[in-house]
Amino acid sequence: MDPGLSARALDLLQTVFGYPAFRGQQGDIVEHVASGGDALVLMPTGGGKSLCYQIPALLRDGVGVVVSPLIALMQDQVDALEEVGVRAAFLNSTQTFEETMRIERLVRSGEIDLVYVAPERLMTQRCLDLFDASRIALFAIDEAHCVSQWGHDFRPEYIRLSILHERFPNVPRIALTATADQQTRAEIAMRLQLGDARQFVSSFDRPNIRYSIVEKGNGRKQLLDFITSEHGSDAGIVYCLSRKKVEETADFLNENGIRALPYHAGMDYAKRSANQSRFLREESIVMVATIAFGMGIDKPDVRFVCHLDLPKSIEGYYQETGRGGRDGMPASAWMAYGLQDVVLQRRMIDESEADETFKRVLSMKLDAMLGLCETLTCRRVRLLDYFGEQSGPCGNCDTCLIPPVSFDGTVPVQKLLSTVYRVDQRFAAGHVIDVLRGVETDRIKQWHHDSLSVFGIGAERAEAEWRAILRQAIALGLVTVDHDAYSSLKLTDAARPVLKGARSVQLRQYQKPVKAKRASTPSKGYAEMELSKSEQAIFERLRRWRMDTARAHNVAAYIIFGDATLREIAKAKPSSLQELRGVTGVGEKKLVSYGDEIVAIIMEMS
Ligand code: ADP
Ligand code: ZN
């Protein structure tokens, strides 16, 4: 291997991107790919995957081809590269013919470092011919989990990417994803013929994200309380399951003084991309969206990601929450979850068209998700364990900060199971709970359920408590919700030992939904970045300058500089270009473009 390679890689990192050192495995990956090796890179969202192919593309002869599934985001990716002085372009269907011809010429003559293409474009004869006639530095396959047929982002076009290996056997390929489970990893290696590629698996921990999962009461109201008390004017994402709920939630937030925009696949394309672009370009906007939103969104200063509905799997949940705090600053992942979520998700699996094997996979994924929601121990330990990583209590999740109280729930669960049995397993949650609590509803009288031995045996608990117990019984697999029209509750085989007293059940104590309080101890990263009053003023001033500059250049604000960089400038108060050069995120090109203006702002304010 070329001995000067790692020195040249580091030099590019510092002078072009303005970062002092590689993070985690970045350095090894860059060297491996730059020397011509294939790689499969698993790194969490925000881990820094882009540099892993951008720097090798600069180090190698020819143009680096980046396969990316989302044409809507290519413009921002190219803008960001051009800002640091890297020659980049994209080829996609939004361009005119003349523009396409121009880019193709640049690719052929090697006057460009990186070109972004969507997989369906890459597979066209025209594009393959172009790359045949050009010198290719590498192929980077971003969001590589899209090849996984059982995954949450399946894209059939991705499967055809295996031909790259056959057609360009001497060009190194690097596949990258933030989805880490074994099955997806194996599928990527198999389908992209990356069996011999070196695998780089990073830690999936995102220590700056604080995870919390609360019991759902009035979900929307809880969401509003959470945002107003913890994230006043921050940018964030709120995920909902249905299009209708997206619209309603966005309206609700707007009525309550929070600037929210909807995003879902049912909206027309122009409206959808306009909202996406506002979210990326403006500050403090809350995007309320279905999971159609978010892949490839590189906005680094998303401060919170909320879920108003239960996600289907931990992979999906982790990827969605990972969109918060990419800049390394503190961020929140917040979810409200309740009995109805469990019922709904189970029913969706039962009613889906999938075959039995697939349903079993879906069901196992849901069980793991429920286990995370109901856990009595650290959320992060559970999350990382799911990705095969061992860790200790994190101190930055709800269960670490306010440990939940557990209790021996055997007796109440027995009461619940007996009641389900006594009403012949033909009634839904509401009715079963009414019987338990001894409420004399019309329906109870009609069915003479007030004469059952179980009538009123649970009168000591409130309805919400019984819902929490039932939810956990479902999560534990003791009760299922039938997919008949009534959603009636049924006992499983696992219920028998509990009813007989042969198995005890540990439950999480129901906690009344409380108003979210701002965490009293900011996490470590935050404390380090805490600004004094005068520094805060500089930071605000720099943000205004950034907004104006971004508008003038017609790019997203974060592409000029991230919040983390502006904060560092506000703390360091550089009085010369030389001092500014040392700040993380300030490379040579940006120093030339903006250095004088920034130093002038600092001088003016001190
Ligand atoms: P990913 O694609 O893995 O989600 P990105 O490549 O978008 O992550 O990087 C996430 C953030 O981390 C970006 O803001 C990027 O500029 C920053 N970053 C990446 N590598 C480094 C590094 N070595 N030092 C400092 N910041 C970095
Ligand atoms: Zn924890």
XYZ file of C-alpha atoms and ligand atoms in Angstrom:
634
model
C 0.000 0.000 0.000
C 1.024 3.546 -0.737
C 2.683 4.820 2.457
C 1.803 8.445 1.783
C -1.879 7.614 1.455
C -2.962 8.114 5.024
C -1.087 11.416 5.257
C -2.789 12.650 2.093
C -6.172 11.486 3.396
C -5.699 13.393 6.641
C -4.566 16.454 4.755
C -7.759 16.431 2.654
C -9.872 15.975 5.788
C -8.292 19.034 7.365
C -7.887 21.391 4.465
C -11.022 20.585 2.478
C -13.529 19.616 5.173
C -11.969 21.460 8.074
C -12.062 18.559 10.534
C -9.047 17.909 12.737
C -9.246 14.099 12.839
C -11.085 11.096 11.455
C -13.888 9.777 13.580
C -14.044 6.132 14.607
C -13.299 3.869 11.654
C -13.405 6.589 9.001
C -9.618 6.618 8.586
C -9.375 2.850 8.063
C -12.282 2.817 5.645
C -10.807 5.658 3.604
C -7.436 3.902 3.325
C -8.992 0.578 2.434
C -11.198 1.972 -0.336
C -8.589 4.411 -1.605
C -6.236 1.451 -2.059
C -8.838 -0.293 -4.189
C -10.621 -2.518 -1.663
C -14.364 -3.207 -1.492
C -16.096 -2.270 1.747
C -19.384 -2.726 3.518
C -19.814 0.068 6.034
C -22.336 -0.047 8.865
C -22.465 3.175 10.776
C -25.339 4.867 12.562
C -27.055 7.867 11.047
C -24.896 10.870 11.778
C -21.816 8.689 12.172
C -20.058 10.289 9.205
C -20.513 7.900 6.310
C -20.192 10.479 3.523
C -16.493 11.159 4.067
C -15.834 7.436 3.751
C -16.386 7.645 -0.004
C -15.831 11.341 -0.643
C -12.193 11.330 0.446
C -11.258 8.110 -1.436
C -12.914 9.594 -4.536
C -10.606 12.596 -4.199
C -7.566 10.415 -3.583
C -8.131 8.110 -6.551
C -7.969 8.928 -10.228
C -11.264 9.505 -11.971
C -14.745 10.296 -10.839
C -16.484 8.734 -7.839
C -19.999 7.554 -8.642
C -22.445 7.789 -5.750
C -25.631 5.768 -6.062
C -28.278 7.419 -3.962
C -32.017 6.633 -3.901
C -33.331 10.145 -3.531
C -33.026 12.594 -6.368
C -34.758 15.299 -4.322
C -31.719 15.515 -2.053
C -28.957 15.414 -4.639
C -28.963 19.173 -5.041
C -28.160 19.684 -1.352
C -25.438 17.044 -1.427
C -23.822 18.701 -4.409
C -24.210 22.191 -2.896
C -22.462 21.037 0.266
C -19.523 19.652 -1.726
C -19.210 22.725 -3.897
C -19.149 24.881 -0.758
C -15.966 23.106 0.336
C -14.497 23.252 -3.141
C -15.104 19.715 -4.348
C -16.226 19.435 -7.981
C -19.520 17.586 -7.806
C -22.655 17.152 -9.891
C -25.640 14.879 -10.280
C -27.371 13.193 -13.160
C -31.114 12.882 -12.798
C -34.453 13.399 -14.445
C -34.868 16.959 -13.161
C -32.191 18.227 -15.563
C -32.500 19.610 -19.045
C -30.896 17.747 -21.912
C -28.202 20.414 -22.272
C -27.334 20.172 -18.602
C -27.128 16.382 -18.847
C -24.783 16.680 -21.833
C -22.596 19.125 -19.970
C -22.257 16.876 -16.910
C -21.604 13.837 -19.088
C -18.777 15.695 -20.795
C -17.253 16.579 -17.440
C -17.469 12.951 -16.319
C -15.859 11.691 -19.512
C -13.010 14.175 -19.343
C -12.482 13.580 -15.638
C -13.072 17.195 -14.742
C -15.259 16.284 -11.839
C -14.639 14.461 -8.546
C -18.046 13.076 -7.619
C -21.248 12.399 -9.506
C -24.547 11.377 -7.874
C -26.989 9.124 -9.719
C -30.182 7.287 -8.797
C -30.037 3.508 -9.315
C -32.644 3.482 -12.080
C -30.606 6.062 -13.952
C -27.379 4.174 -13.499
C -28.928 1.071 -15.079
C -29.764 2.832 -18.329
C -27.647 1.909 -21.316
C -26.669 5.524 -21.808
C -25.308 5.841 -18.307
C -23.477 2.515 -18.339
C -21.888 3.444 -21.647
C -20.831 6.763 -20.186
C -19.126 5.084 -17.246
C -17.518 2.526 -19.571
C -15.977 5.409 -21.456
C -14.843 7.243 -18.307
C -12.325 6.674 -15.584
C -14.215 5.645 -12.450
C -12.587 6.104 -9.048
C -15.151 4.076 -7.109
C -18.813 3.226 -6.773
C -20.431 4.219 -3.491
C -23.798 2.621 -2.827
C -25.527 4.751 -0.244
C -28.528 3.534 1.782
C -27.498 0.025 0.785
C -30.203 -1.541 2.972
C -32.614 -0.641 0.158
C -31.645 -3.993 -1.437
C -33.230 -5.841 1.463
C -36.575 -7.235 0.445
C -37.656 -7.690 4.026
C -36.499 -4.302 5.106
C -38.423 -1.110 5.561
C -37.054 0.780 2.552
C -36.989 -1.868 -0.168
C -36.167 -0.503 -3.660
C -36.309 -3.115 -6.420
C -33.844 -1.109 -8.585
C -31.158 -1.712 -5.992
C -31.071 -5.425 -6.678
C -29.809 -4.811 -10.180
C -26.748 -3.023 -8.820
C -25.042 -6.397 -8.624
C -24.081 -5.890 -12.278
C -21.568 -3.224 -11.233
C -19.312 -5.957 -10.014
C -19.501 -7.854 -13.295
C -19.220 -4.849 -15.516
C -16.551 -2.926 -13.606
C -14.559 -5.646 -11.835
C -11.590 -3.395 -11.103
C -13.458 -0.472 -9.611
C -13.745 -0.587 -5.801
C -17.240 -0.547 -4.370
C -18.275 0.747 -0.987
C -21.803 0.049 0.284
C -23.042 2.070 3.246
C -26.036 1.778 5.536
C -27.292 2.688 8.972
C -29.338 -0.487 9.250
C -27.331 -2.939 11.204
C -29.129 -6.176 11.854
C -27.422 -9.383 10.770
C -30.075 -10.287 8.261
C -29.854 -7.003 6.346
C -26.073 -7.120 6.409
C -26.071 -10.614 4.932
C -28.592 -9.608 2.299
C -26.511 -6.612 1.217
C -23.377 -8.730 0.930
C -25.227 -11.388 -1.056
C -27.251 -9.227 -3.413
C -24.503 -6.728 -4.182
C -21.889 -9.480 -4.486
C -19.907 -7.957 -1.665
C -19.180 -11.292 -0.024
C -15.443 -10.608 -0.162
C -15.697 -6.978 0.882
C -14.198 -5.968 4.186
C -16.914 -5.162 6.708
C -16.574 -2.127 8.936
C -19.099 -2.244 11.739
C -19.121 0.811 13.982
C -20.710 1.211 17.337
C -24.323 2.136 16.864
C -24.499 4.233 19.958
C -25.617 7.835 19.582
C -24.814 9.090 23.057
C -26.120 12.613 22.449
C -29.669 11.361 21.799
C -31.855 11.096 24.878
C -34.462 8.361 24.488
C -37.796 8.472 26.248
C -41.034 6.583 25.776
C -44.146 7.704 27.634
C -47.555 6.151 28.098
C -49.998 7.687 25.710
C -52.935 9.604 27.095
C -53.913 12.456 24.828
C -50.928 11.960 22.526
C -51.169 15.254 20.688
C -51.438 17.252 23.873
C -48.469 15.381 25.329
C -46.519 16.124 22.177
C -47.298 19.816 22.420
C -46.212 19.896 26.072
C -43.009 18.106 25.180
C -42.121 20.468 22.356
C -42.985 23.668 24.198
C -41.249 22.704 27.420
C -38.088 21.173 25.973
C -37.654 22.398 22.435
C -39.158 25.861 22.191
C -37.854 27.006 18.804
C -35.954 23.932 17.632
C -36.278 22.063 14.373
C -37.755 18.595 14.760
C -39.593 15.717 13.127
C -42.857 14.138 14.306
C -43.721 10.744 12.841
C -47.327 9.522 12.525
C -48.652 6.340 10.988
C -51.358 7.686 8.688
C -51.642 10.549 6.252
C -54.754 11.789 7.987
C -53.040 11.912 11.338
C -50.104 13.759 9.780
C -52.447 16.489 8.517
C -54.362 16.718 11.785
C -51.248 16.836 13.926
C -49.636 19.529 11.774
C -52.828 21.611 12.013
C -52.961 21.116 15.748
C -49.367 22.251 16.235
C -49.895 25.311 14.026
C -53.011 26.267 15.985
C -50.851 26.127 19.080
C -48.115 28.382 17.833
C -45.630 25.851 16.487
C -44.586 26.155 12.875
C -45.352 22.704 11.499
C -45.501 21.354 7.937
C -47.025 18.072 6.761
C -45.254 15.515 4.572
C -46.673 12.238 3.255
C -46.776 10.280 0.027
C -50.396 11.253 -0.627
C -49.516 14.921 -1.144
C -48.700 16.088 -4.620
C -45.027 16.076 -5.443
C -44.575 19.839 -5.709
C -46.141 20.523 -2.313
C -44.212 17.732 -0.685
C -40.843 18.840 -1.968
C -41.620 22.468 -1.154
C -42.231 21.464 2.461
C -39.094 19.367 2.547
C -37.070 22.207 1.193
C -38.473 24.673 3.761
C -37.655 22.239 6.538
C -34.085 21.966 5.303
C -33.554 25.622 4.597
C -35.386 27.471 7.314
C -34.778 27.269 11.026
C -37.181 25.991 13.695
C -39.659 24.116 11.549
C -41.347 20.954 12.752
C -41.964 18.384 10.031
C -44.958 16.166 10.724
C -44.591 13.150 8.473
C -45.164 9.531 7.694
C -42.076 7.383 7.400
C -41.995 8.361 3.731
C -39.967 11.304 5.002
C -36.406 11.334 6.150
C -34.156 8.962 4.270
C -31.106 10.850 3.125
C -32.063 14.005 5.024
C -28.699 15.322 6.172
C -29.945 18.312 8.172
C -27.523 18.219 11.082
C -29.405 20.374 13.607
C -32.648 18.418 14.009
C -33.067 18.653 17.789
C -35.914 16.192 18.348
C -37.649 13.263 16.682
C -41.047 12.256 18.048
C -43.228 9.234 17.373
C -46.946 9.553 17.962
C -47.484 5.971 16.822
C -45.571 2.808 17.489
C -43.015 1.988 14.760
C -43.047 -1.510 13.278
C -39.483 -2.398 14.127
C -36.456 -1.263 16.058
C -34.504 -0.843 12.805
C -37.022 1.685 11.554
C -37.288 3.410 14.921
C -33.548 3.698 15.325
C -33.049 5.059 11.865
C -35.834 7.611 12.308
C -34.666 8.776 15.730
C -31.091 8.830 14.408
C -32.051 11.798 12.233
C -31.854 13.912 15.367
C -28.564 15.390 16.563
C -26.312 14.536 13.631
C -24.116 17.468 14.625
C -23.325 15.699 17.897
C -25.217 18.229 20.020
C -27.907 17.027 22.459
C -31.135 15.834 20.859
C -34.280 14.027 22.015
C -36.078 10.941 20.781
C -39.553 10.929 22.299
C -42.407 8.521 21.768
C -45.933 8.205 23.144
C -47.274 4.699 23.036
C -50.434 2.978 24.258
C -52.658 -0.051 24.105
C -54.250 1.029 20.853
C -50.859 0.986 19.128
C -50.268 -2.612 20.062
C -53.734 -3.642 18.905
C -53.350 -1.794 15.632
C -49.885 -3.087 14.757
C -50.845 -6.669 15.551
C -53.919 -6.358 13.413
C -51.955 -4.878 10.521
C -49.670 -7.903 10.548
C -52.594 -10.339 10.711
C -54.410 -8.657 7.911
C -51.439 -8.152 5.626
C -51.193 -10.136 2.409
C -47.789 -11.482 3.367
C -47.109 -15.193 3.614
C -46.709 -16.925 6.974
C -42.906 -16.736 7.056
C -42.956 -13.030 6.400
C -45.671 -12.507 9.015
C -43.515 -14.334 11.530
C -40.608 -12.012 10.762
C -42.867 -8.957 11.123
C -44.246 -10.285 14.353
C -40.786 -10.884 15.826
C -39.747 -7.373 14.883
C -42.832 -5.957 16.561
C -42.168 -8.016 19.688
C -38.677 -6.554 19.944
C -40.143 -3.066 19.591
C -42.693 -3.768 22.341
C -39.926 -5.114 24.534
C -38.148 -1.785 24.164
C -41.292 0.131 25.118
C -41.982 -1.976 28.181
C -38.423 -2.406 29.389
C -37.681 -1.759 33.029
C -34.003 -1.156 32.302
C -31.953 1.259 30.174
C -33.466 1.906 26.731
C -30.073 2.273 25.128
C -28.889 -1.062 26.473
C -31.941 -2.648 24.823
C -31.452 -0.798 21.558
C -27.773 -1.595 21.233
C -28.368 -5.169 22.285
C -30.750 -5.489 19.367
C -27.860 -4.572 17.071
C -25.640 -7.104 18.820
C -23.750 -4.579 20.938
C -23.240 -4.937 24.692
C -23.295 -1.830 26.897
C -24.077 -0.572 30.387
C -26.777 1.827 31.663
C -26.374 5.081 29.755
C -27.580 7.745 32.149
C -29.209 9.577 29.254
C -32.585 7.883 28.741
C -35.853 8.072 30.645
C -35.451 4.760 32.440
C -31.936 5.708 33.590
C -32.973 9.211 34.663
C -36.234 8.222 36.361
C -36.151 4.469 36.928
C -39.602 2.947 36.469
C -41.107 1.116 39.387
C -41.873 -2.524 38.782
C -44.245 -4.678 40.781
C -45.403 -8.275 40.977
C -48.354 -8.088 38.629
C -49.319 -11.759 38.812
C -52.619 -11.202 40.632
C -53.944 -8.351 38.462
C -52.876 -10.231 35.322
C -54.717 -13.313 36.595
C -57.806 -11.169 37.140
C -57.515 -9.845 33.614
C -56.990 -13.268 32.048
C -59.930 -14.772 33.978
C -62.183 -11.981 32.825
C -61.185 -12.484 29.206
C -62.001 -16.161 29.681
C -65.329 -15.555 31.496
C -66.668 -13.362 28.704
C -65.946 -16.253 26.325
C -63.025 -14.453 24.613
C -65.562 -12.585 22.529
C -65.176 -8.991 23.750
C -62.751 -6.170 23.183
C -60.572 -4.306 25.657
C -63.131 -1.656 26.658
C -65.766 -4.145 27.680
C -63.345 -6.451 29.477
C -62.065 -3.523 31.520
C -65.633 -2.417 32.334
C -66.379 -5.914 33.654
C -63.188 -5.911 35.715
C -64.022 -2.546 37.206
C -67.683 -3.388 37.791
C -69.131 -0.645 35.615
C -72.818 -1.191 34.897
C -73.008 -0.318 31.237
C -75.950 -1.186 29.022
C -73.933 -3.769 27.248
C -72.916 -5.431 30.505
C -76.572 -5.665 31.531
C -77.544 -6.937 28.105
C -75.055 -9.798 28.355
C -75.670 -10.321 32.098
C -71.976 -9.880 32.700
C -72.779 -8.239 36.019
C -73.584 -11.675 37.354
C -70.170 -13.099 36.509
C -67.837 -13.962 39.391
C -65.237 -11.627 37.930
C -67.537 -8.596 37.795
C -65.886 -5.821 39.776
C -62.850 -7.829 40.922
C -60.610 -5.062 39.600
C -62.553 -2.093 40.973
C -59.490 -0.853 42.866
C -57.723 0.245 39.684
C -58.516 3.065 37.273
C -59.248 2.368 33.649
C -55.901 3.730 32.484
C -54.102 1.360 34.843
C -55.983 -1.611 33.431
C -55.128 -0.478 29.936
C -51.456 -0.411 30.888
C -51.717 -3.909 32.366
C -53.529 -5.243 29.317
C -50.974 -3.628 27.027
C -48.178 -5.382 28.864
C -50.070 -8.672 28.842
C -50.307 -8.349 25.067
C -46.650 -7.406 24.804
C -45.792 -10.460 26.907
C -47.816 -12.640 24.553
C -50.407 -13.741 27.147
C -53.319 -12.168 25.307
C -53.883 -11.578 21.610
C -56.267 -9.274 19.842
C -58.375 -11.135 17.326
C -58.622 -9.616 13.882
C -62.371 -10.150 13.768
C -64.571 -7.087 13.456
C -64.735 -6.756 17.246
C -61.017 -6.911 18.080
C -61.948 -9.399 20.778
C -59.322 -10.452 23.267
C -58.192 -14.081 23.270
C -55.944 -16.038 25.598
C -52.801 -17.698 24.272
C -51.234 -20.939 25.470
C -48.814 -18.853 27.496
C -51.734 -17.613 29.626
C -52.353 -20.986 31.235
C -49.314 -21.178 33.556
C -50.044 -17.645 34.725
C -53.683 -18.473 35.485
C -52.597 -21.596 37.348
C -50.128 -19.649 39.417
C -47.151 -21.498 37.944
C -45.649 -18.363 36.413
C -45.397 -14.906 37.940
C -45.402 -11.686 35.964
C -43.358 -8.571 36.624
C -45.027 -5.370 35.414
C -44.119 -1.752 35.035
C -46.027 0.498 37.401
C -48.464 2.728 35.604
C -47.383 6.353 35.765
C -49.855 9.097 35.118
C -48.749 11.105 32.090
C -46.989 14.104 33.587
C -46.044 17.340 31.943
C -42.591 16.947 30.500
C -39.996 18.864 32.467
C -36.768 20.176 31.076
C -34.052 17.810 32.188
C -32.231 19.326 35.151
C -28.795 18.042 34.231
C -27.836 18.792 30.672
C -25.767 15.992 29.190
C -21.999 16.255 29.037
C -21.704 17.349 25.429
C -24.095 20.152 26.060
C -22.252 21.475 29.096
C -19.062 21.698 27.081
C -20.821 23.744 24.488
C -22.696 25.941 26.977
C -22.366 29.571 25.926
C -22.071 32.617 28.147
C -24.494 35.483 27.600
C -22.145 37.403 25.324
C -21.196 34.254 23.408
C -24.873 33.515 22.958
C -25.284 36.953 21.417
C -22.425 36.271 18.996
C -23.954 32.922 18.142
C -27.331 34.536 17.381
C -25.610 37.166 15.261
C -23.716 34.453 13.339
C -26.956 32.598 12.772
C -28.512 35.685 11.240
C -25.459 36.144 9.040
C -25.721 32.470 8.029
C -29.384 32.846 7.120
C -28.678 35.862 4.896
C -25.675 34.227 3.278
C -27.595 31.009 2.617
C -30.401 32.981 1.002
C -27.999 34.903 -1.164
C -26.328 31.667 -2.322
C -29.623 29.817 -2.585
C -28.469 26.921 -0.420
C -29.618 25.451 2.904
C -28.319 27.288 5.964
C -26.494 24.257 7.380
C -24.492 23.968 4.181
C -22.780 27.273 5.004
C -21.836 26.178 8.546
C -23.434 23.876 11.108
C -24.643 25.015 14.535
C -21.726 23.208 16.134
C -19.248 25.249 14.077
C -21.005 28.544 14.850
C -20.993 27.717 18.549
C -17.307 26.926 18.443
C -16.661 30.251 16.695
C -18.720 32.084 19.330
C -16.595 30.484 22.049
C -13.231 30.874 20.332
C -13.873 34.465 19.106
C -11.140 34.271 16.452
C -9.620 37.651 15.662
C -7.742 36.489 12.566
C -8.137 34.041 9.702
C -5.343 31.996 11.220
C -7.336 31.523 14.430
C -10.521 30.768 12.533
C -8.722 28.045 10.586
C -8.533 25.883 13.728
C -12.301 25.706 14.187
C -13.983 22.361 13.359
C -15.893 22.604 10.095
C -13.855 25.463 8.623
C -11.884 24.215 5.624
C -9.733 26.262 3.241
C -12.478 27.114 0.757
C -14.890 28.300 3.436
C -12.095 30.235 5.093
C -11.586 32.099 1.828
C -15.318 32.542 1.170
C -16.454 33.612 4.616
C -13.446 34.132 6.852
C -13.241 37.911 6.537
C -16.959 38.398 7.183
C -16.824 36.211 10.282
C -13.759 37.840 11.734
C -15.400 41.222 11.096
C -18.519 40.137 13.021
C -16.385 38.956 15.928
C -14.397 42.213 16.005
C -17.543 44.298 15.797
C -19.092 42.479 18.736
C -16.159 42.397 21.131
P -24.134 9.850 7.938
O -24.196 9.890 6.443
O -23.371 8.694 8.485
O -25.472 9.963 8.577
P -22.747 12.328 7.628
O -21.727 11.879 6.673
O -23.882 13.150 7.108
O -23.321 11.103 8.436
O -22.027 13.109 8.809
C -22.740 13.545 9.929
C -22.154 14.836 10.462
O -20.882 14.610 11.053
C -21.950 15.855 9.371
O -22.388 17.113 9.852
C -20.445 15.801 9.120
O -19.974 17.003 8.628
C -19.903 15.478 10.500
N -18.620 14.758 10.462
C -18.352 13.650 9.745
N -17.080 13.240 9.950
C -16.524 14.113 10.817
C -15.229 14.233 11.439
N -14.242 13.370 11.189
N -15.045 15.260 12.290
C -16.032 16.145 12.544
N -17.261 16.085 12.005
C -17.516 15.083 11.153
Zn -30.212 4.557 29.741
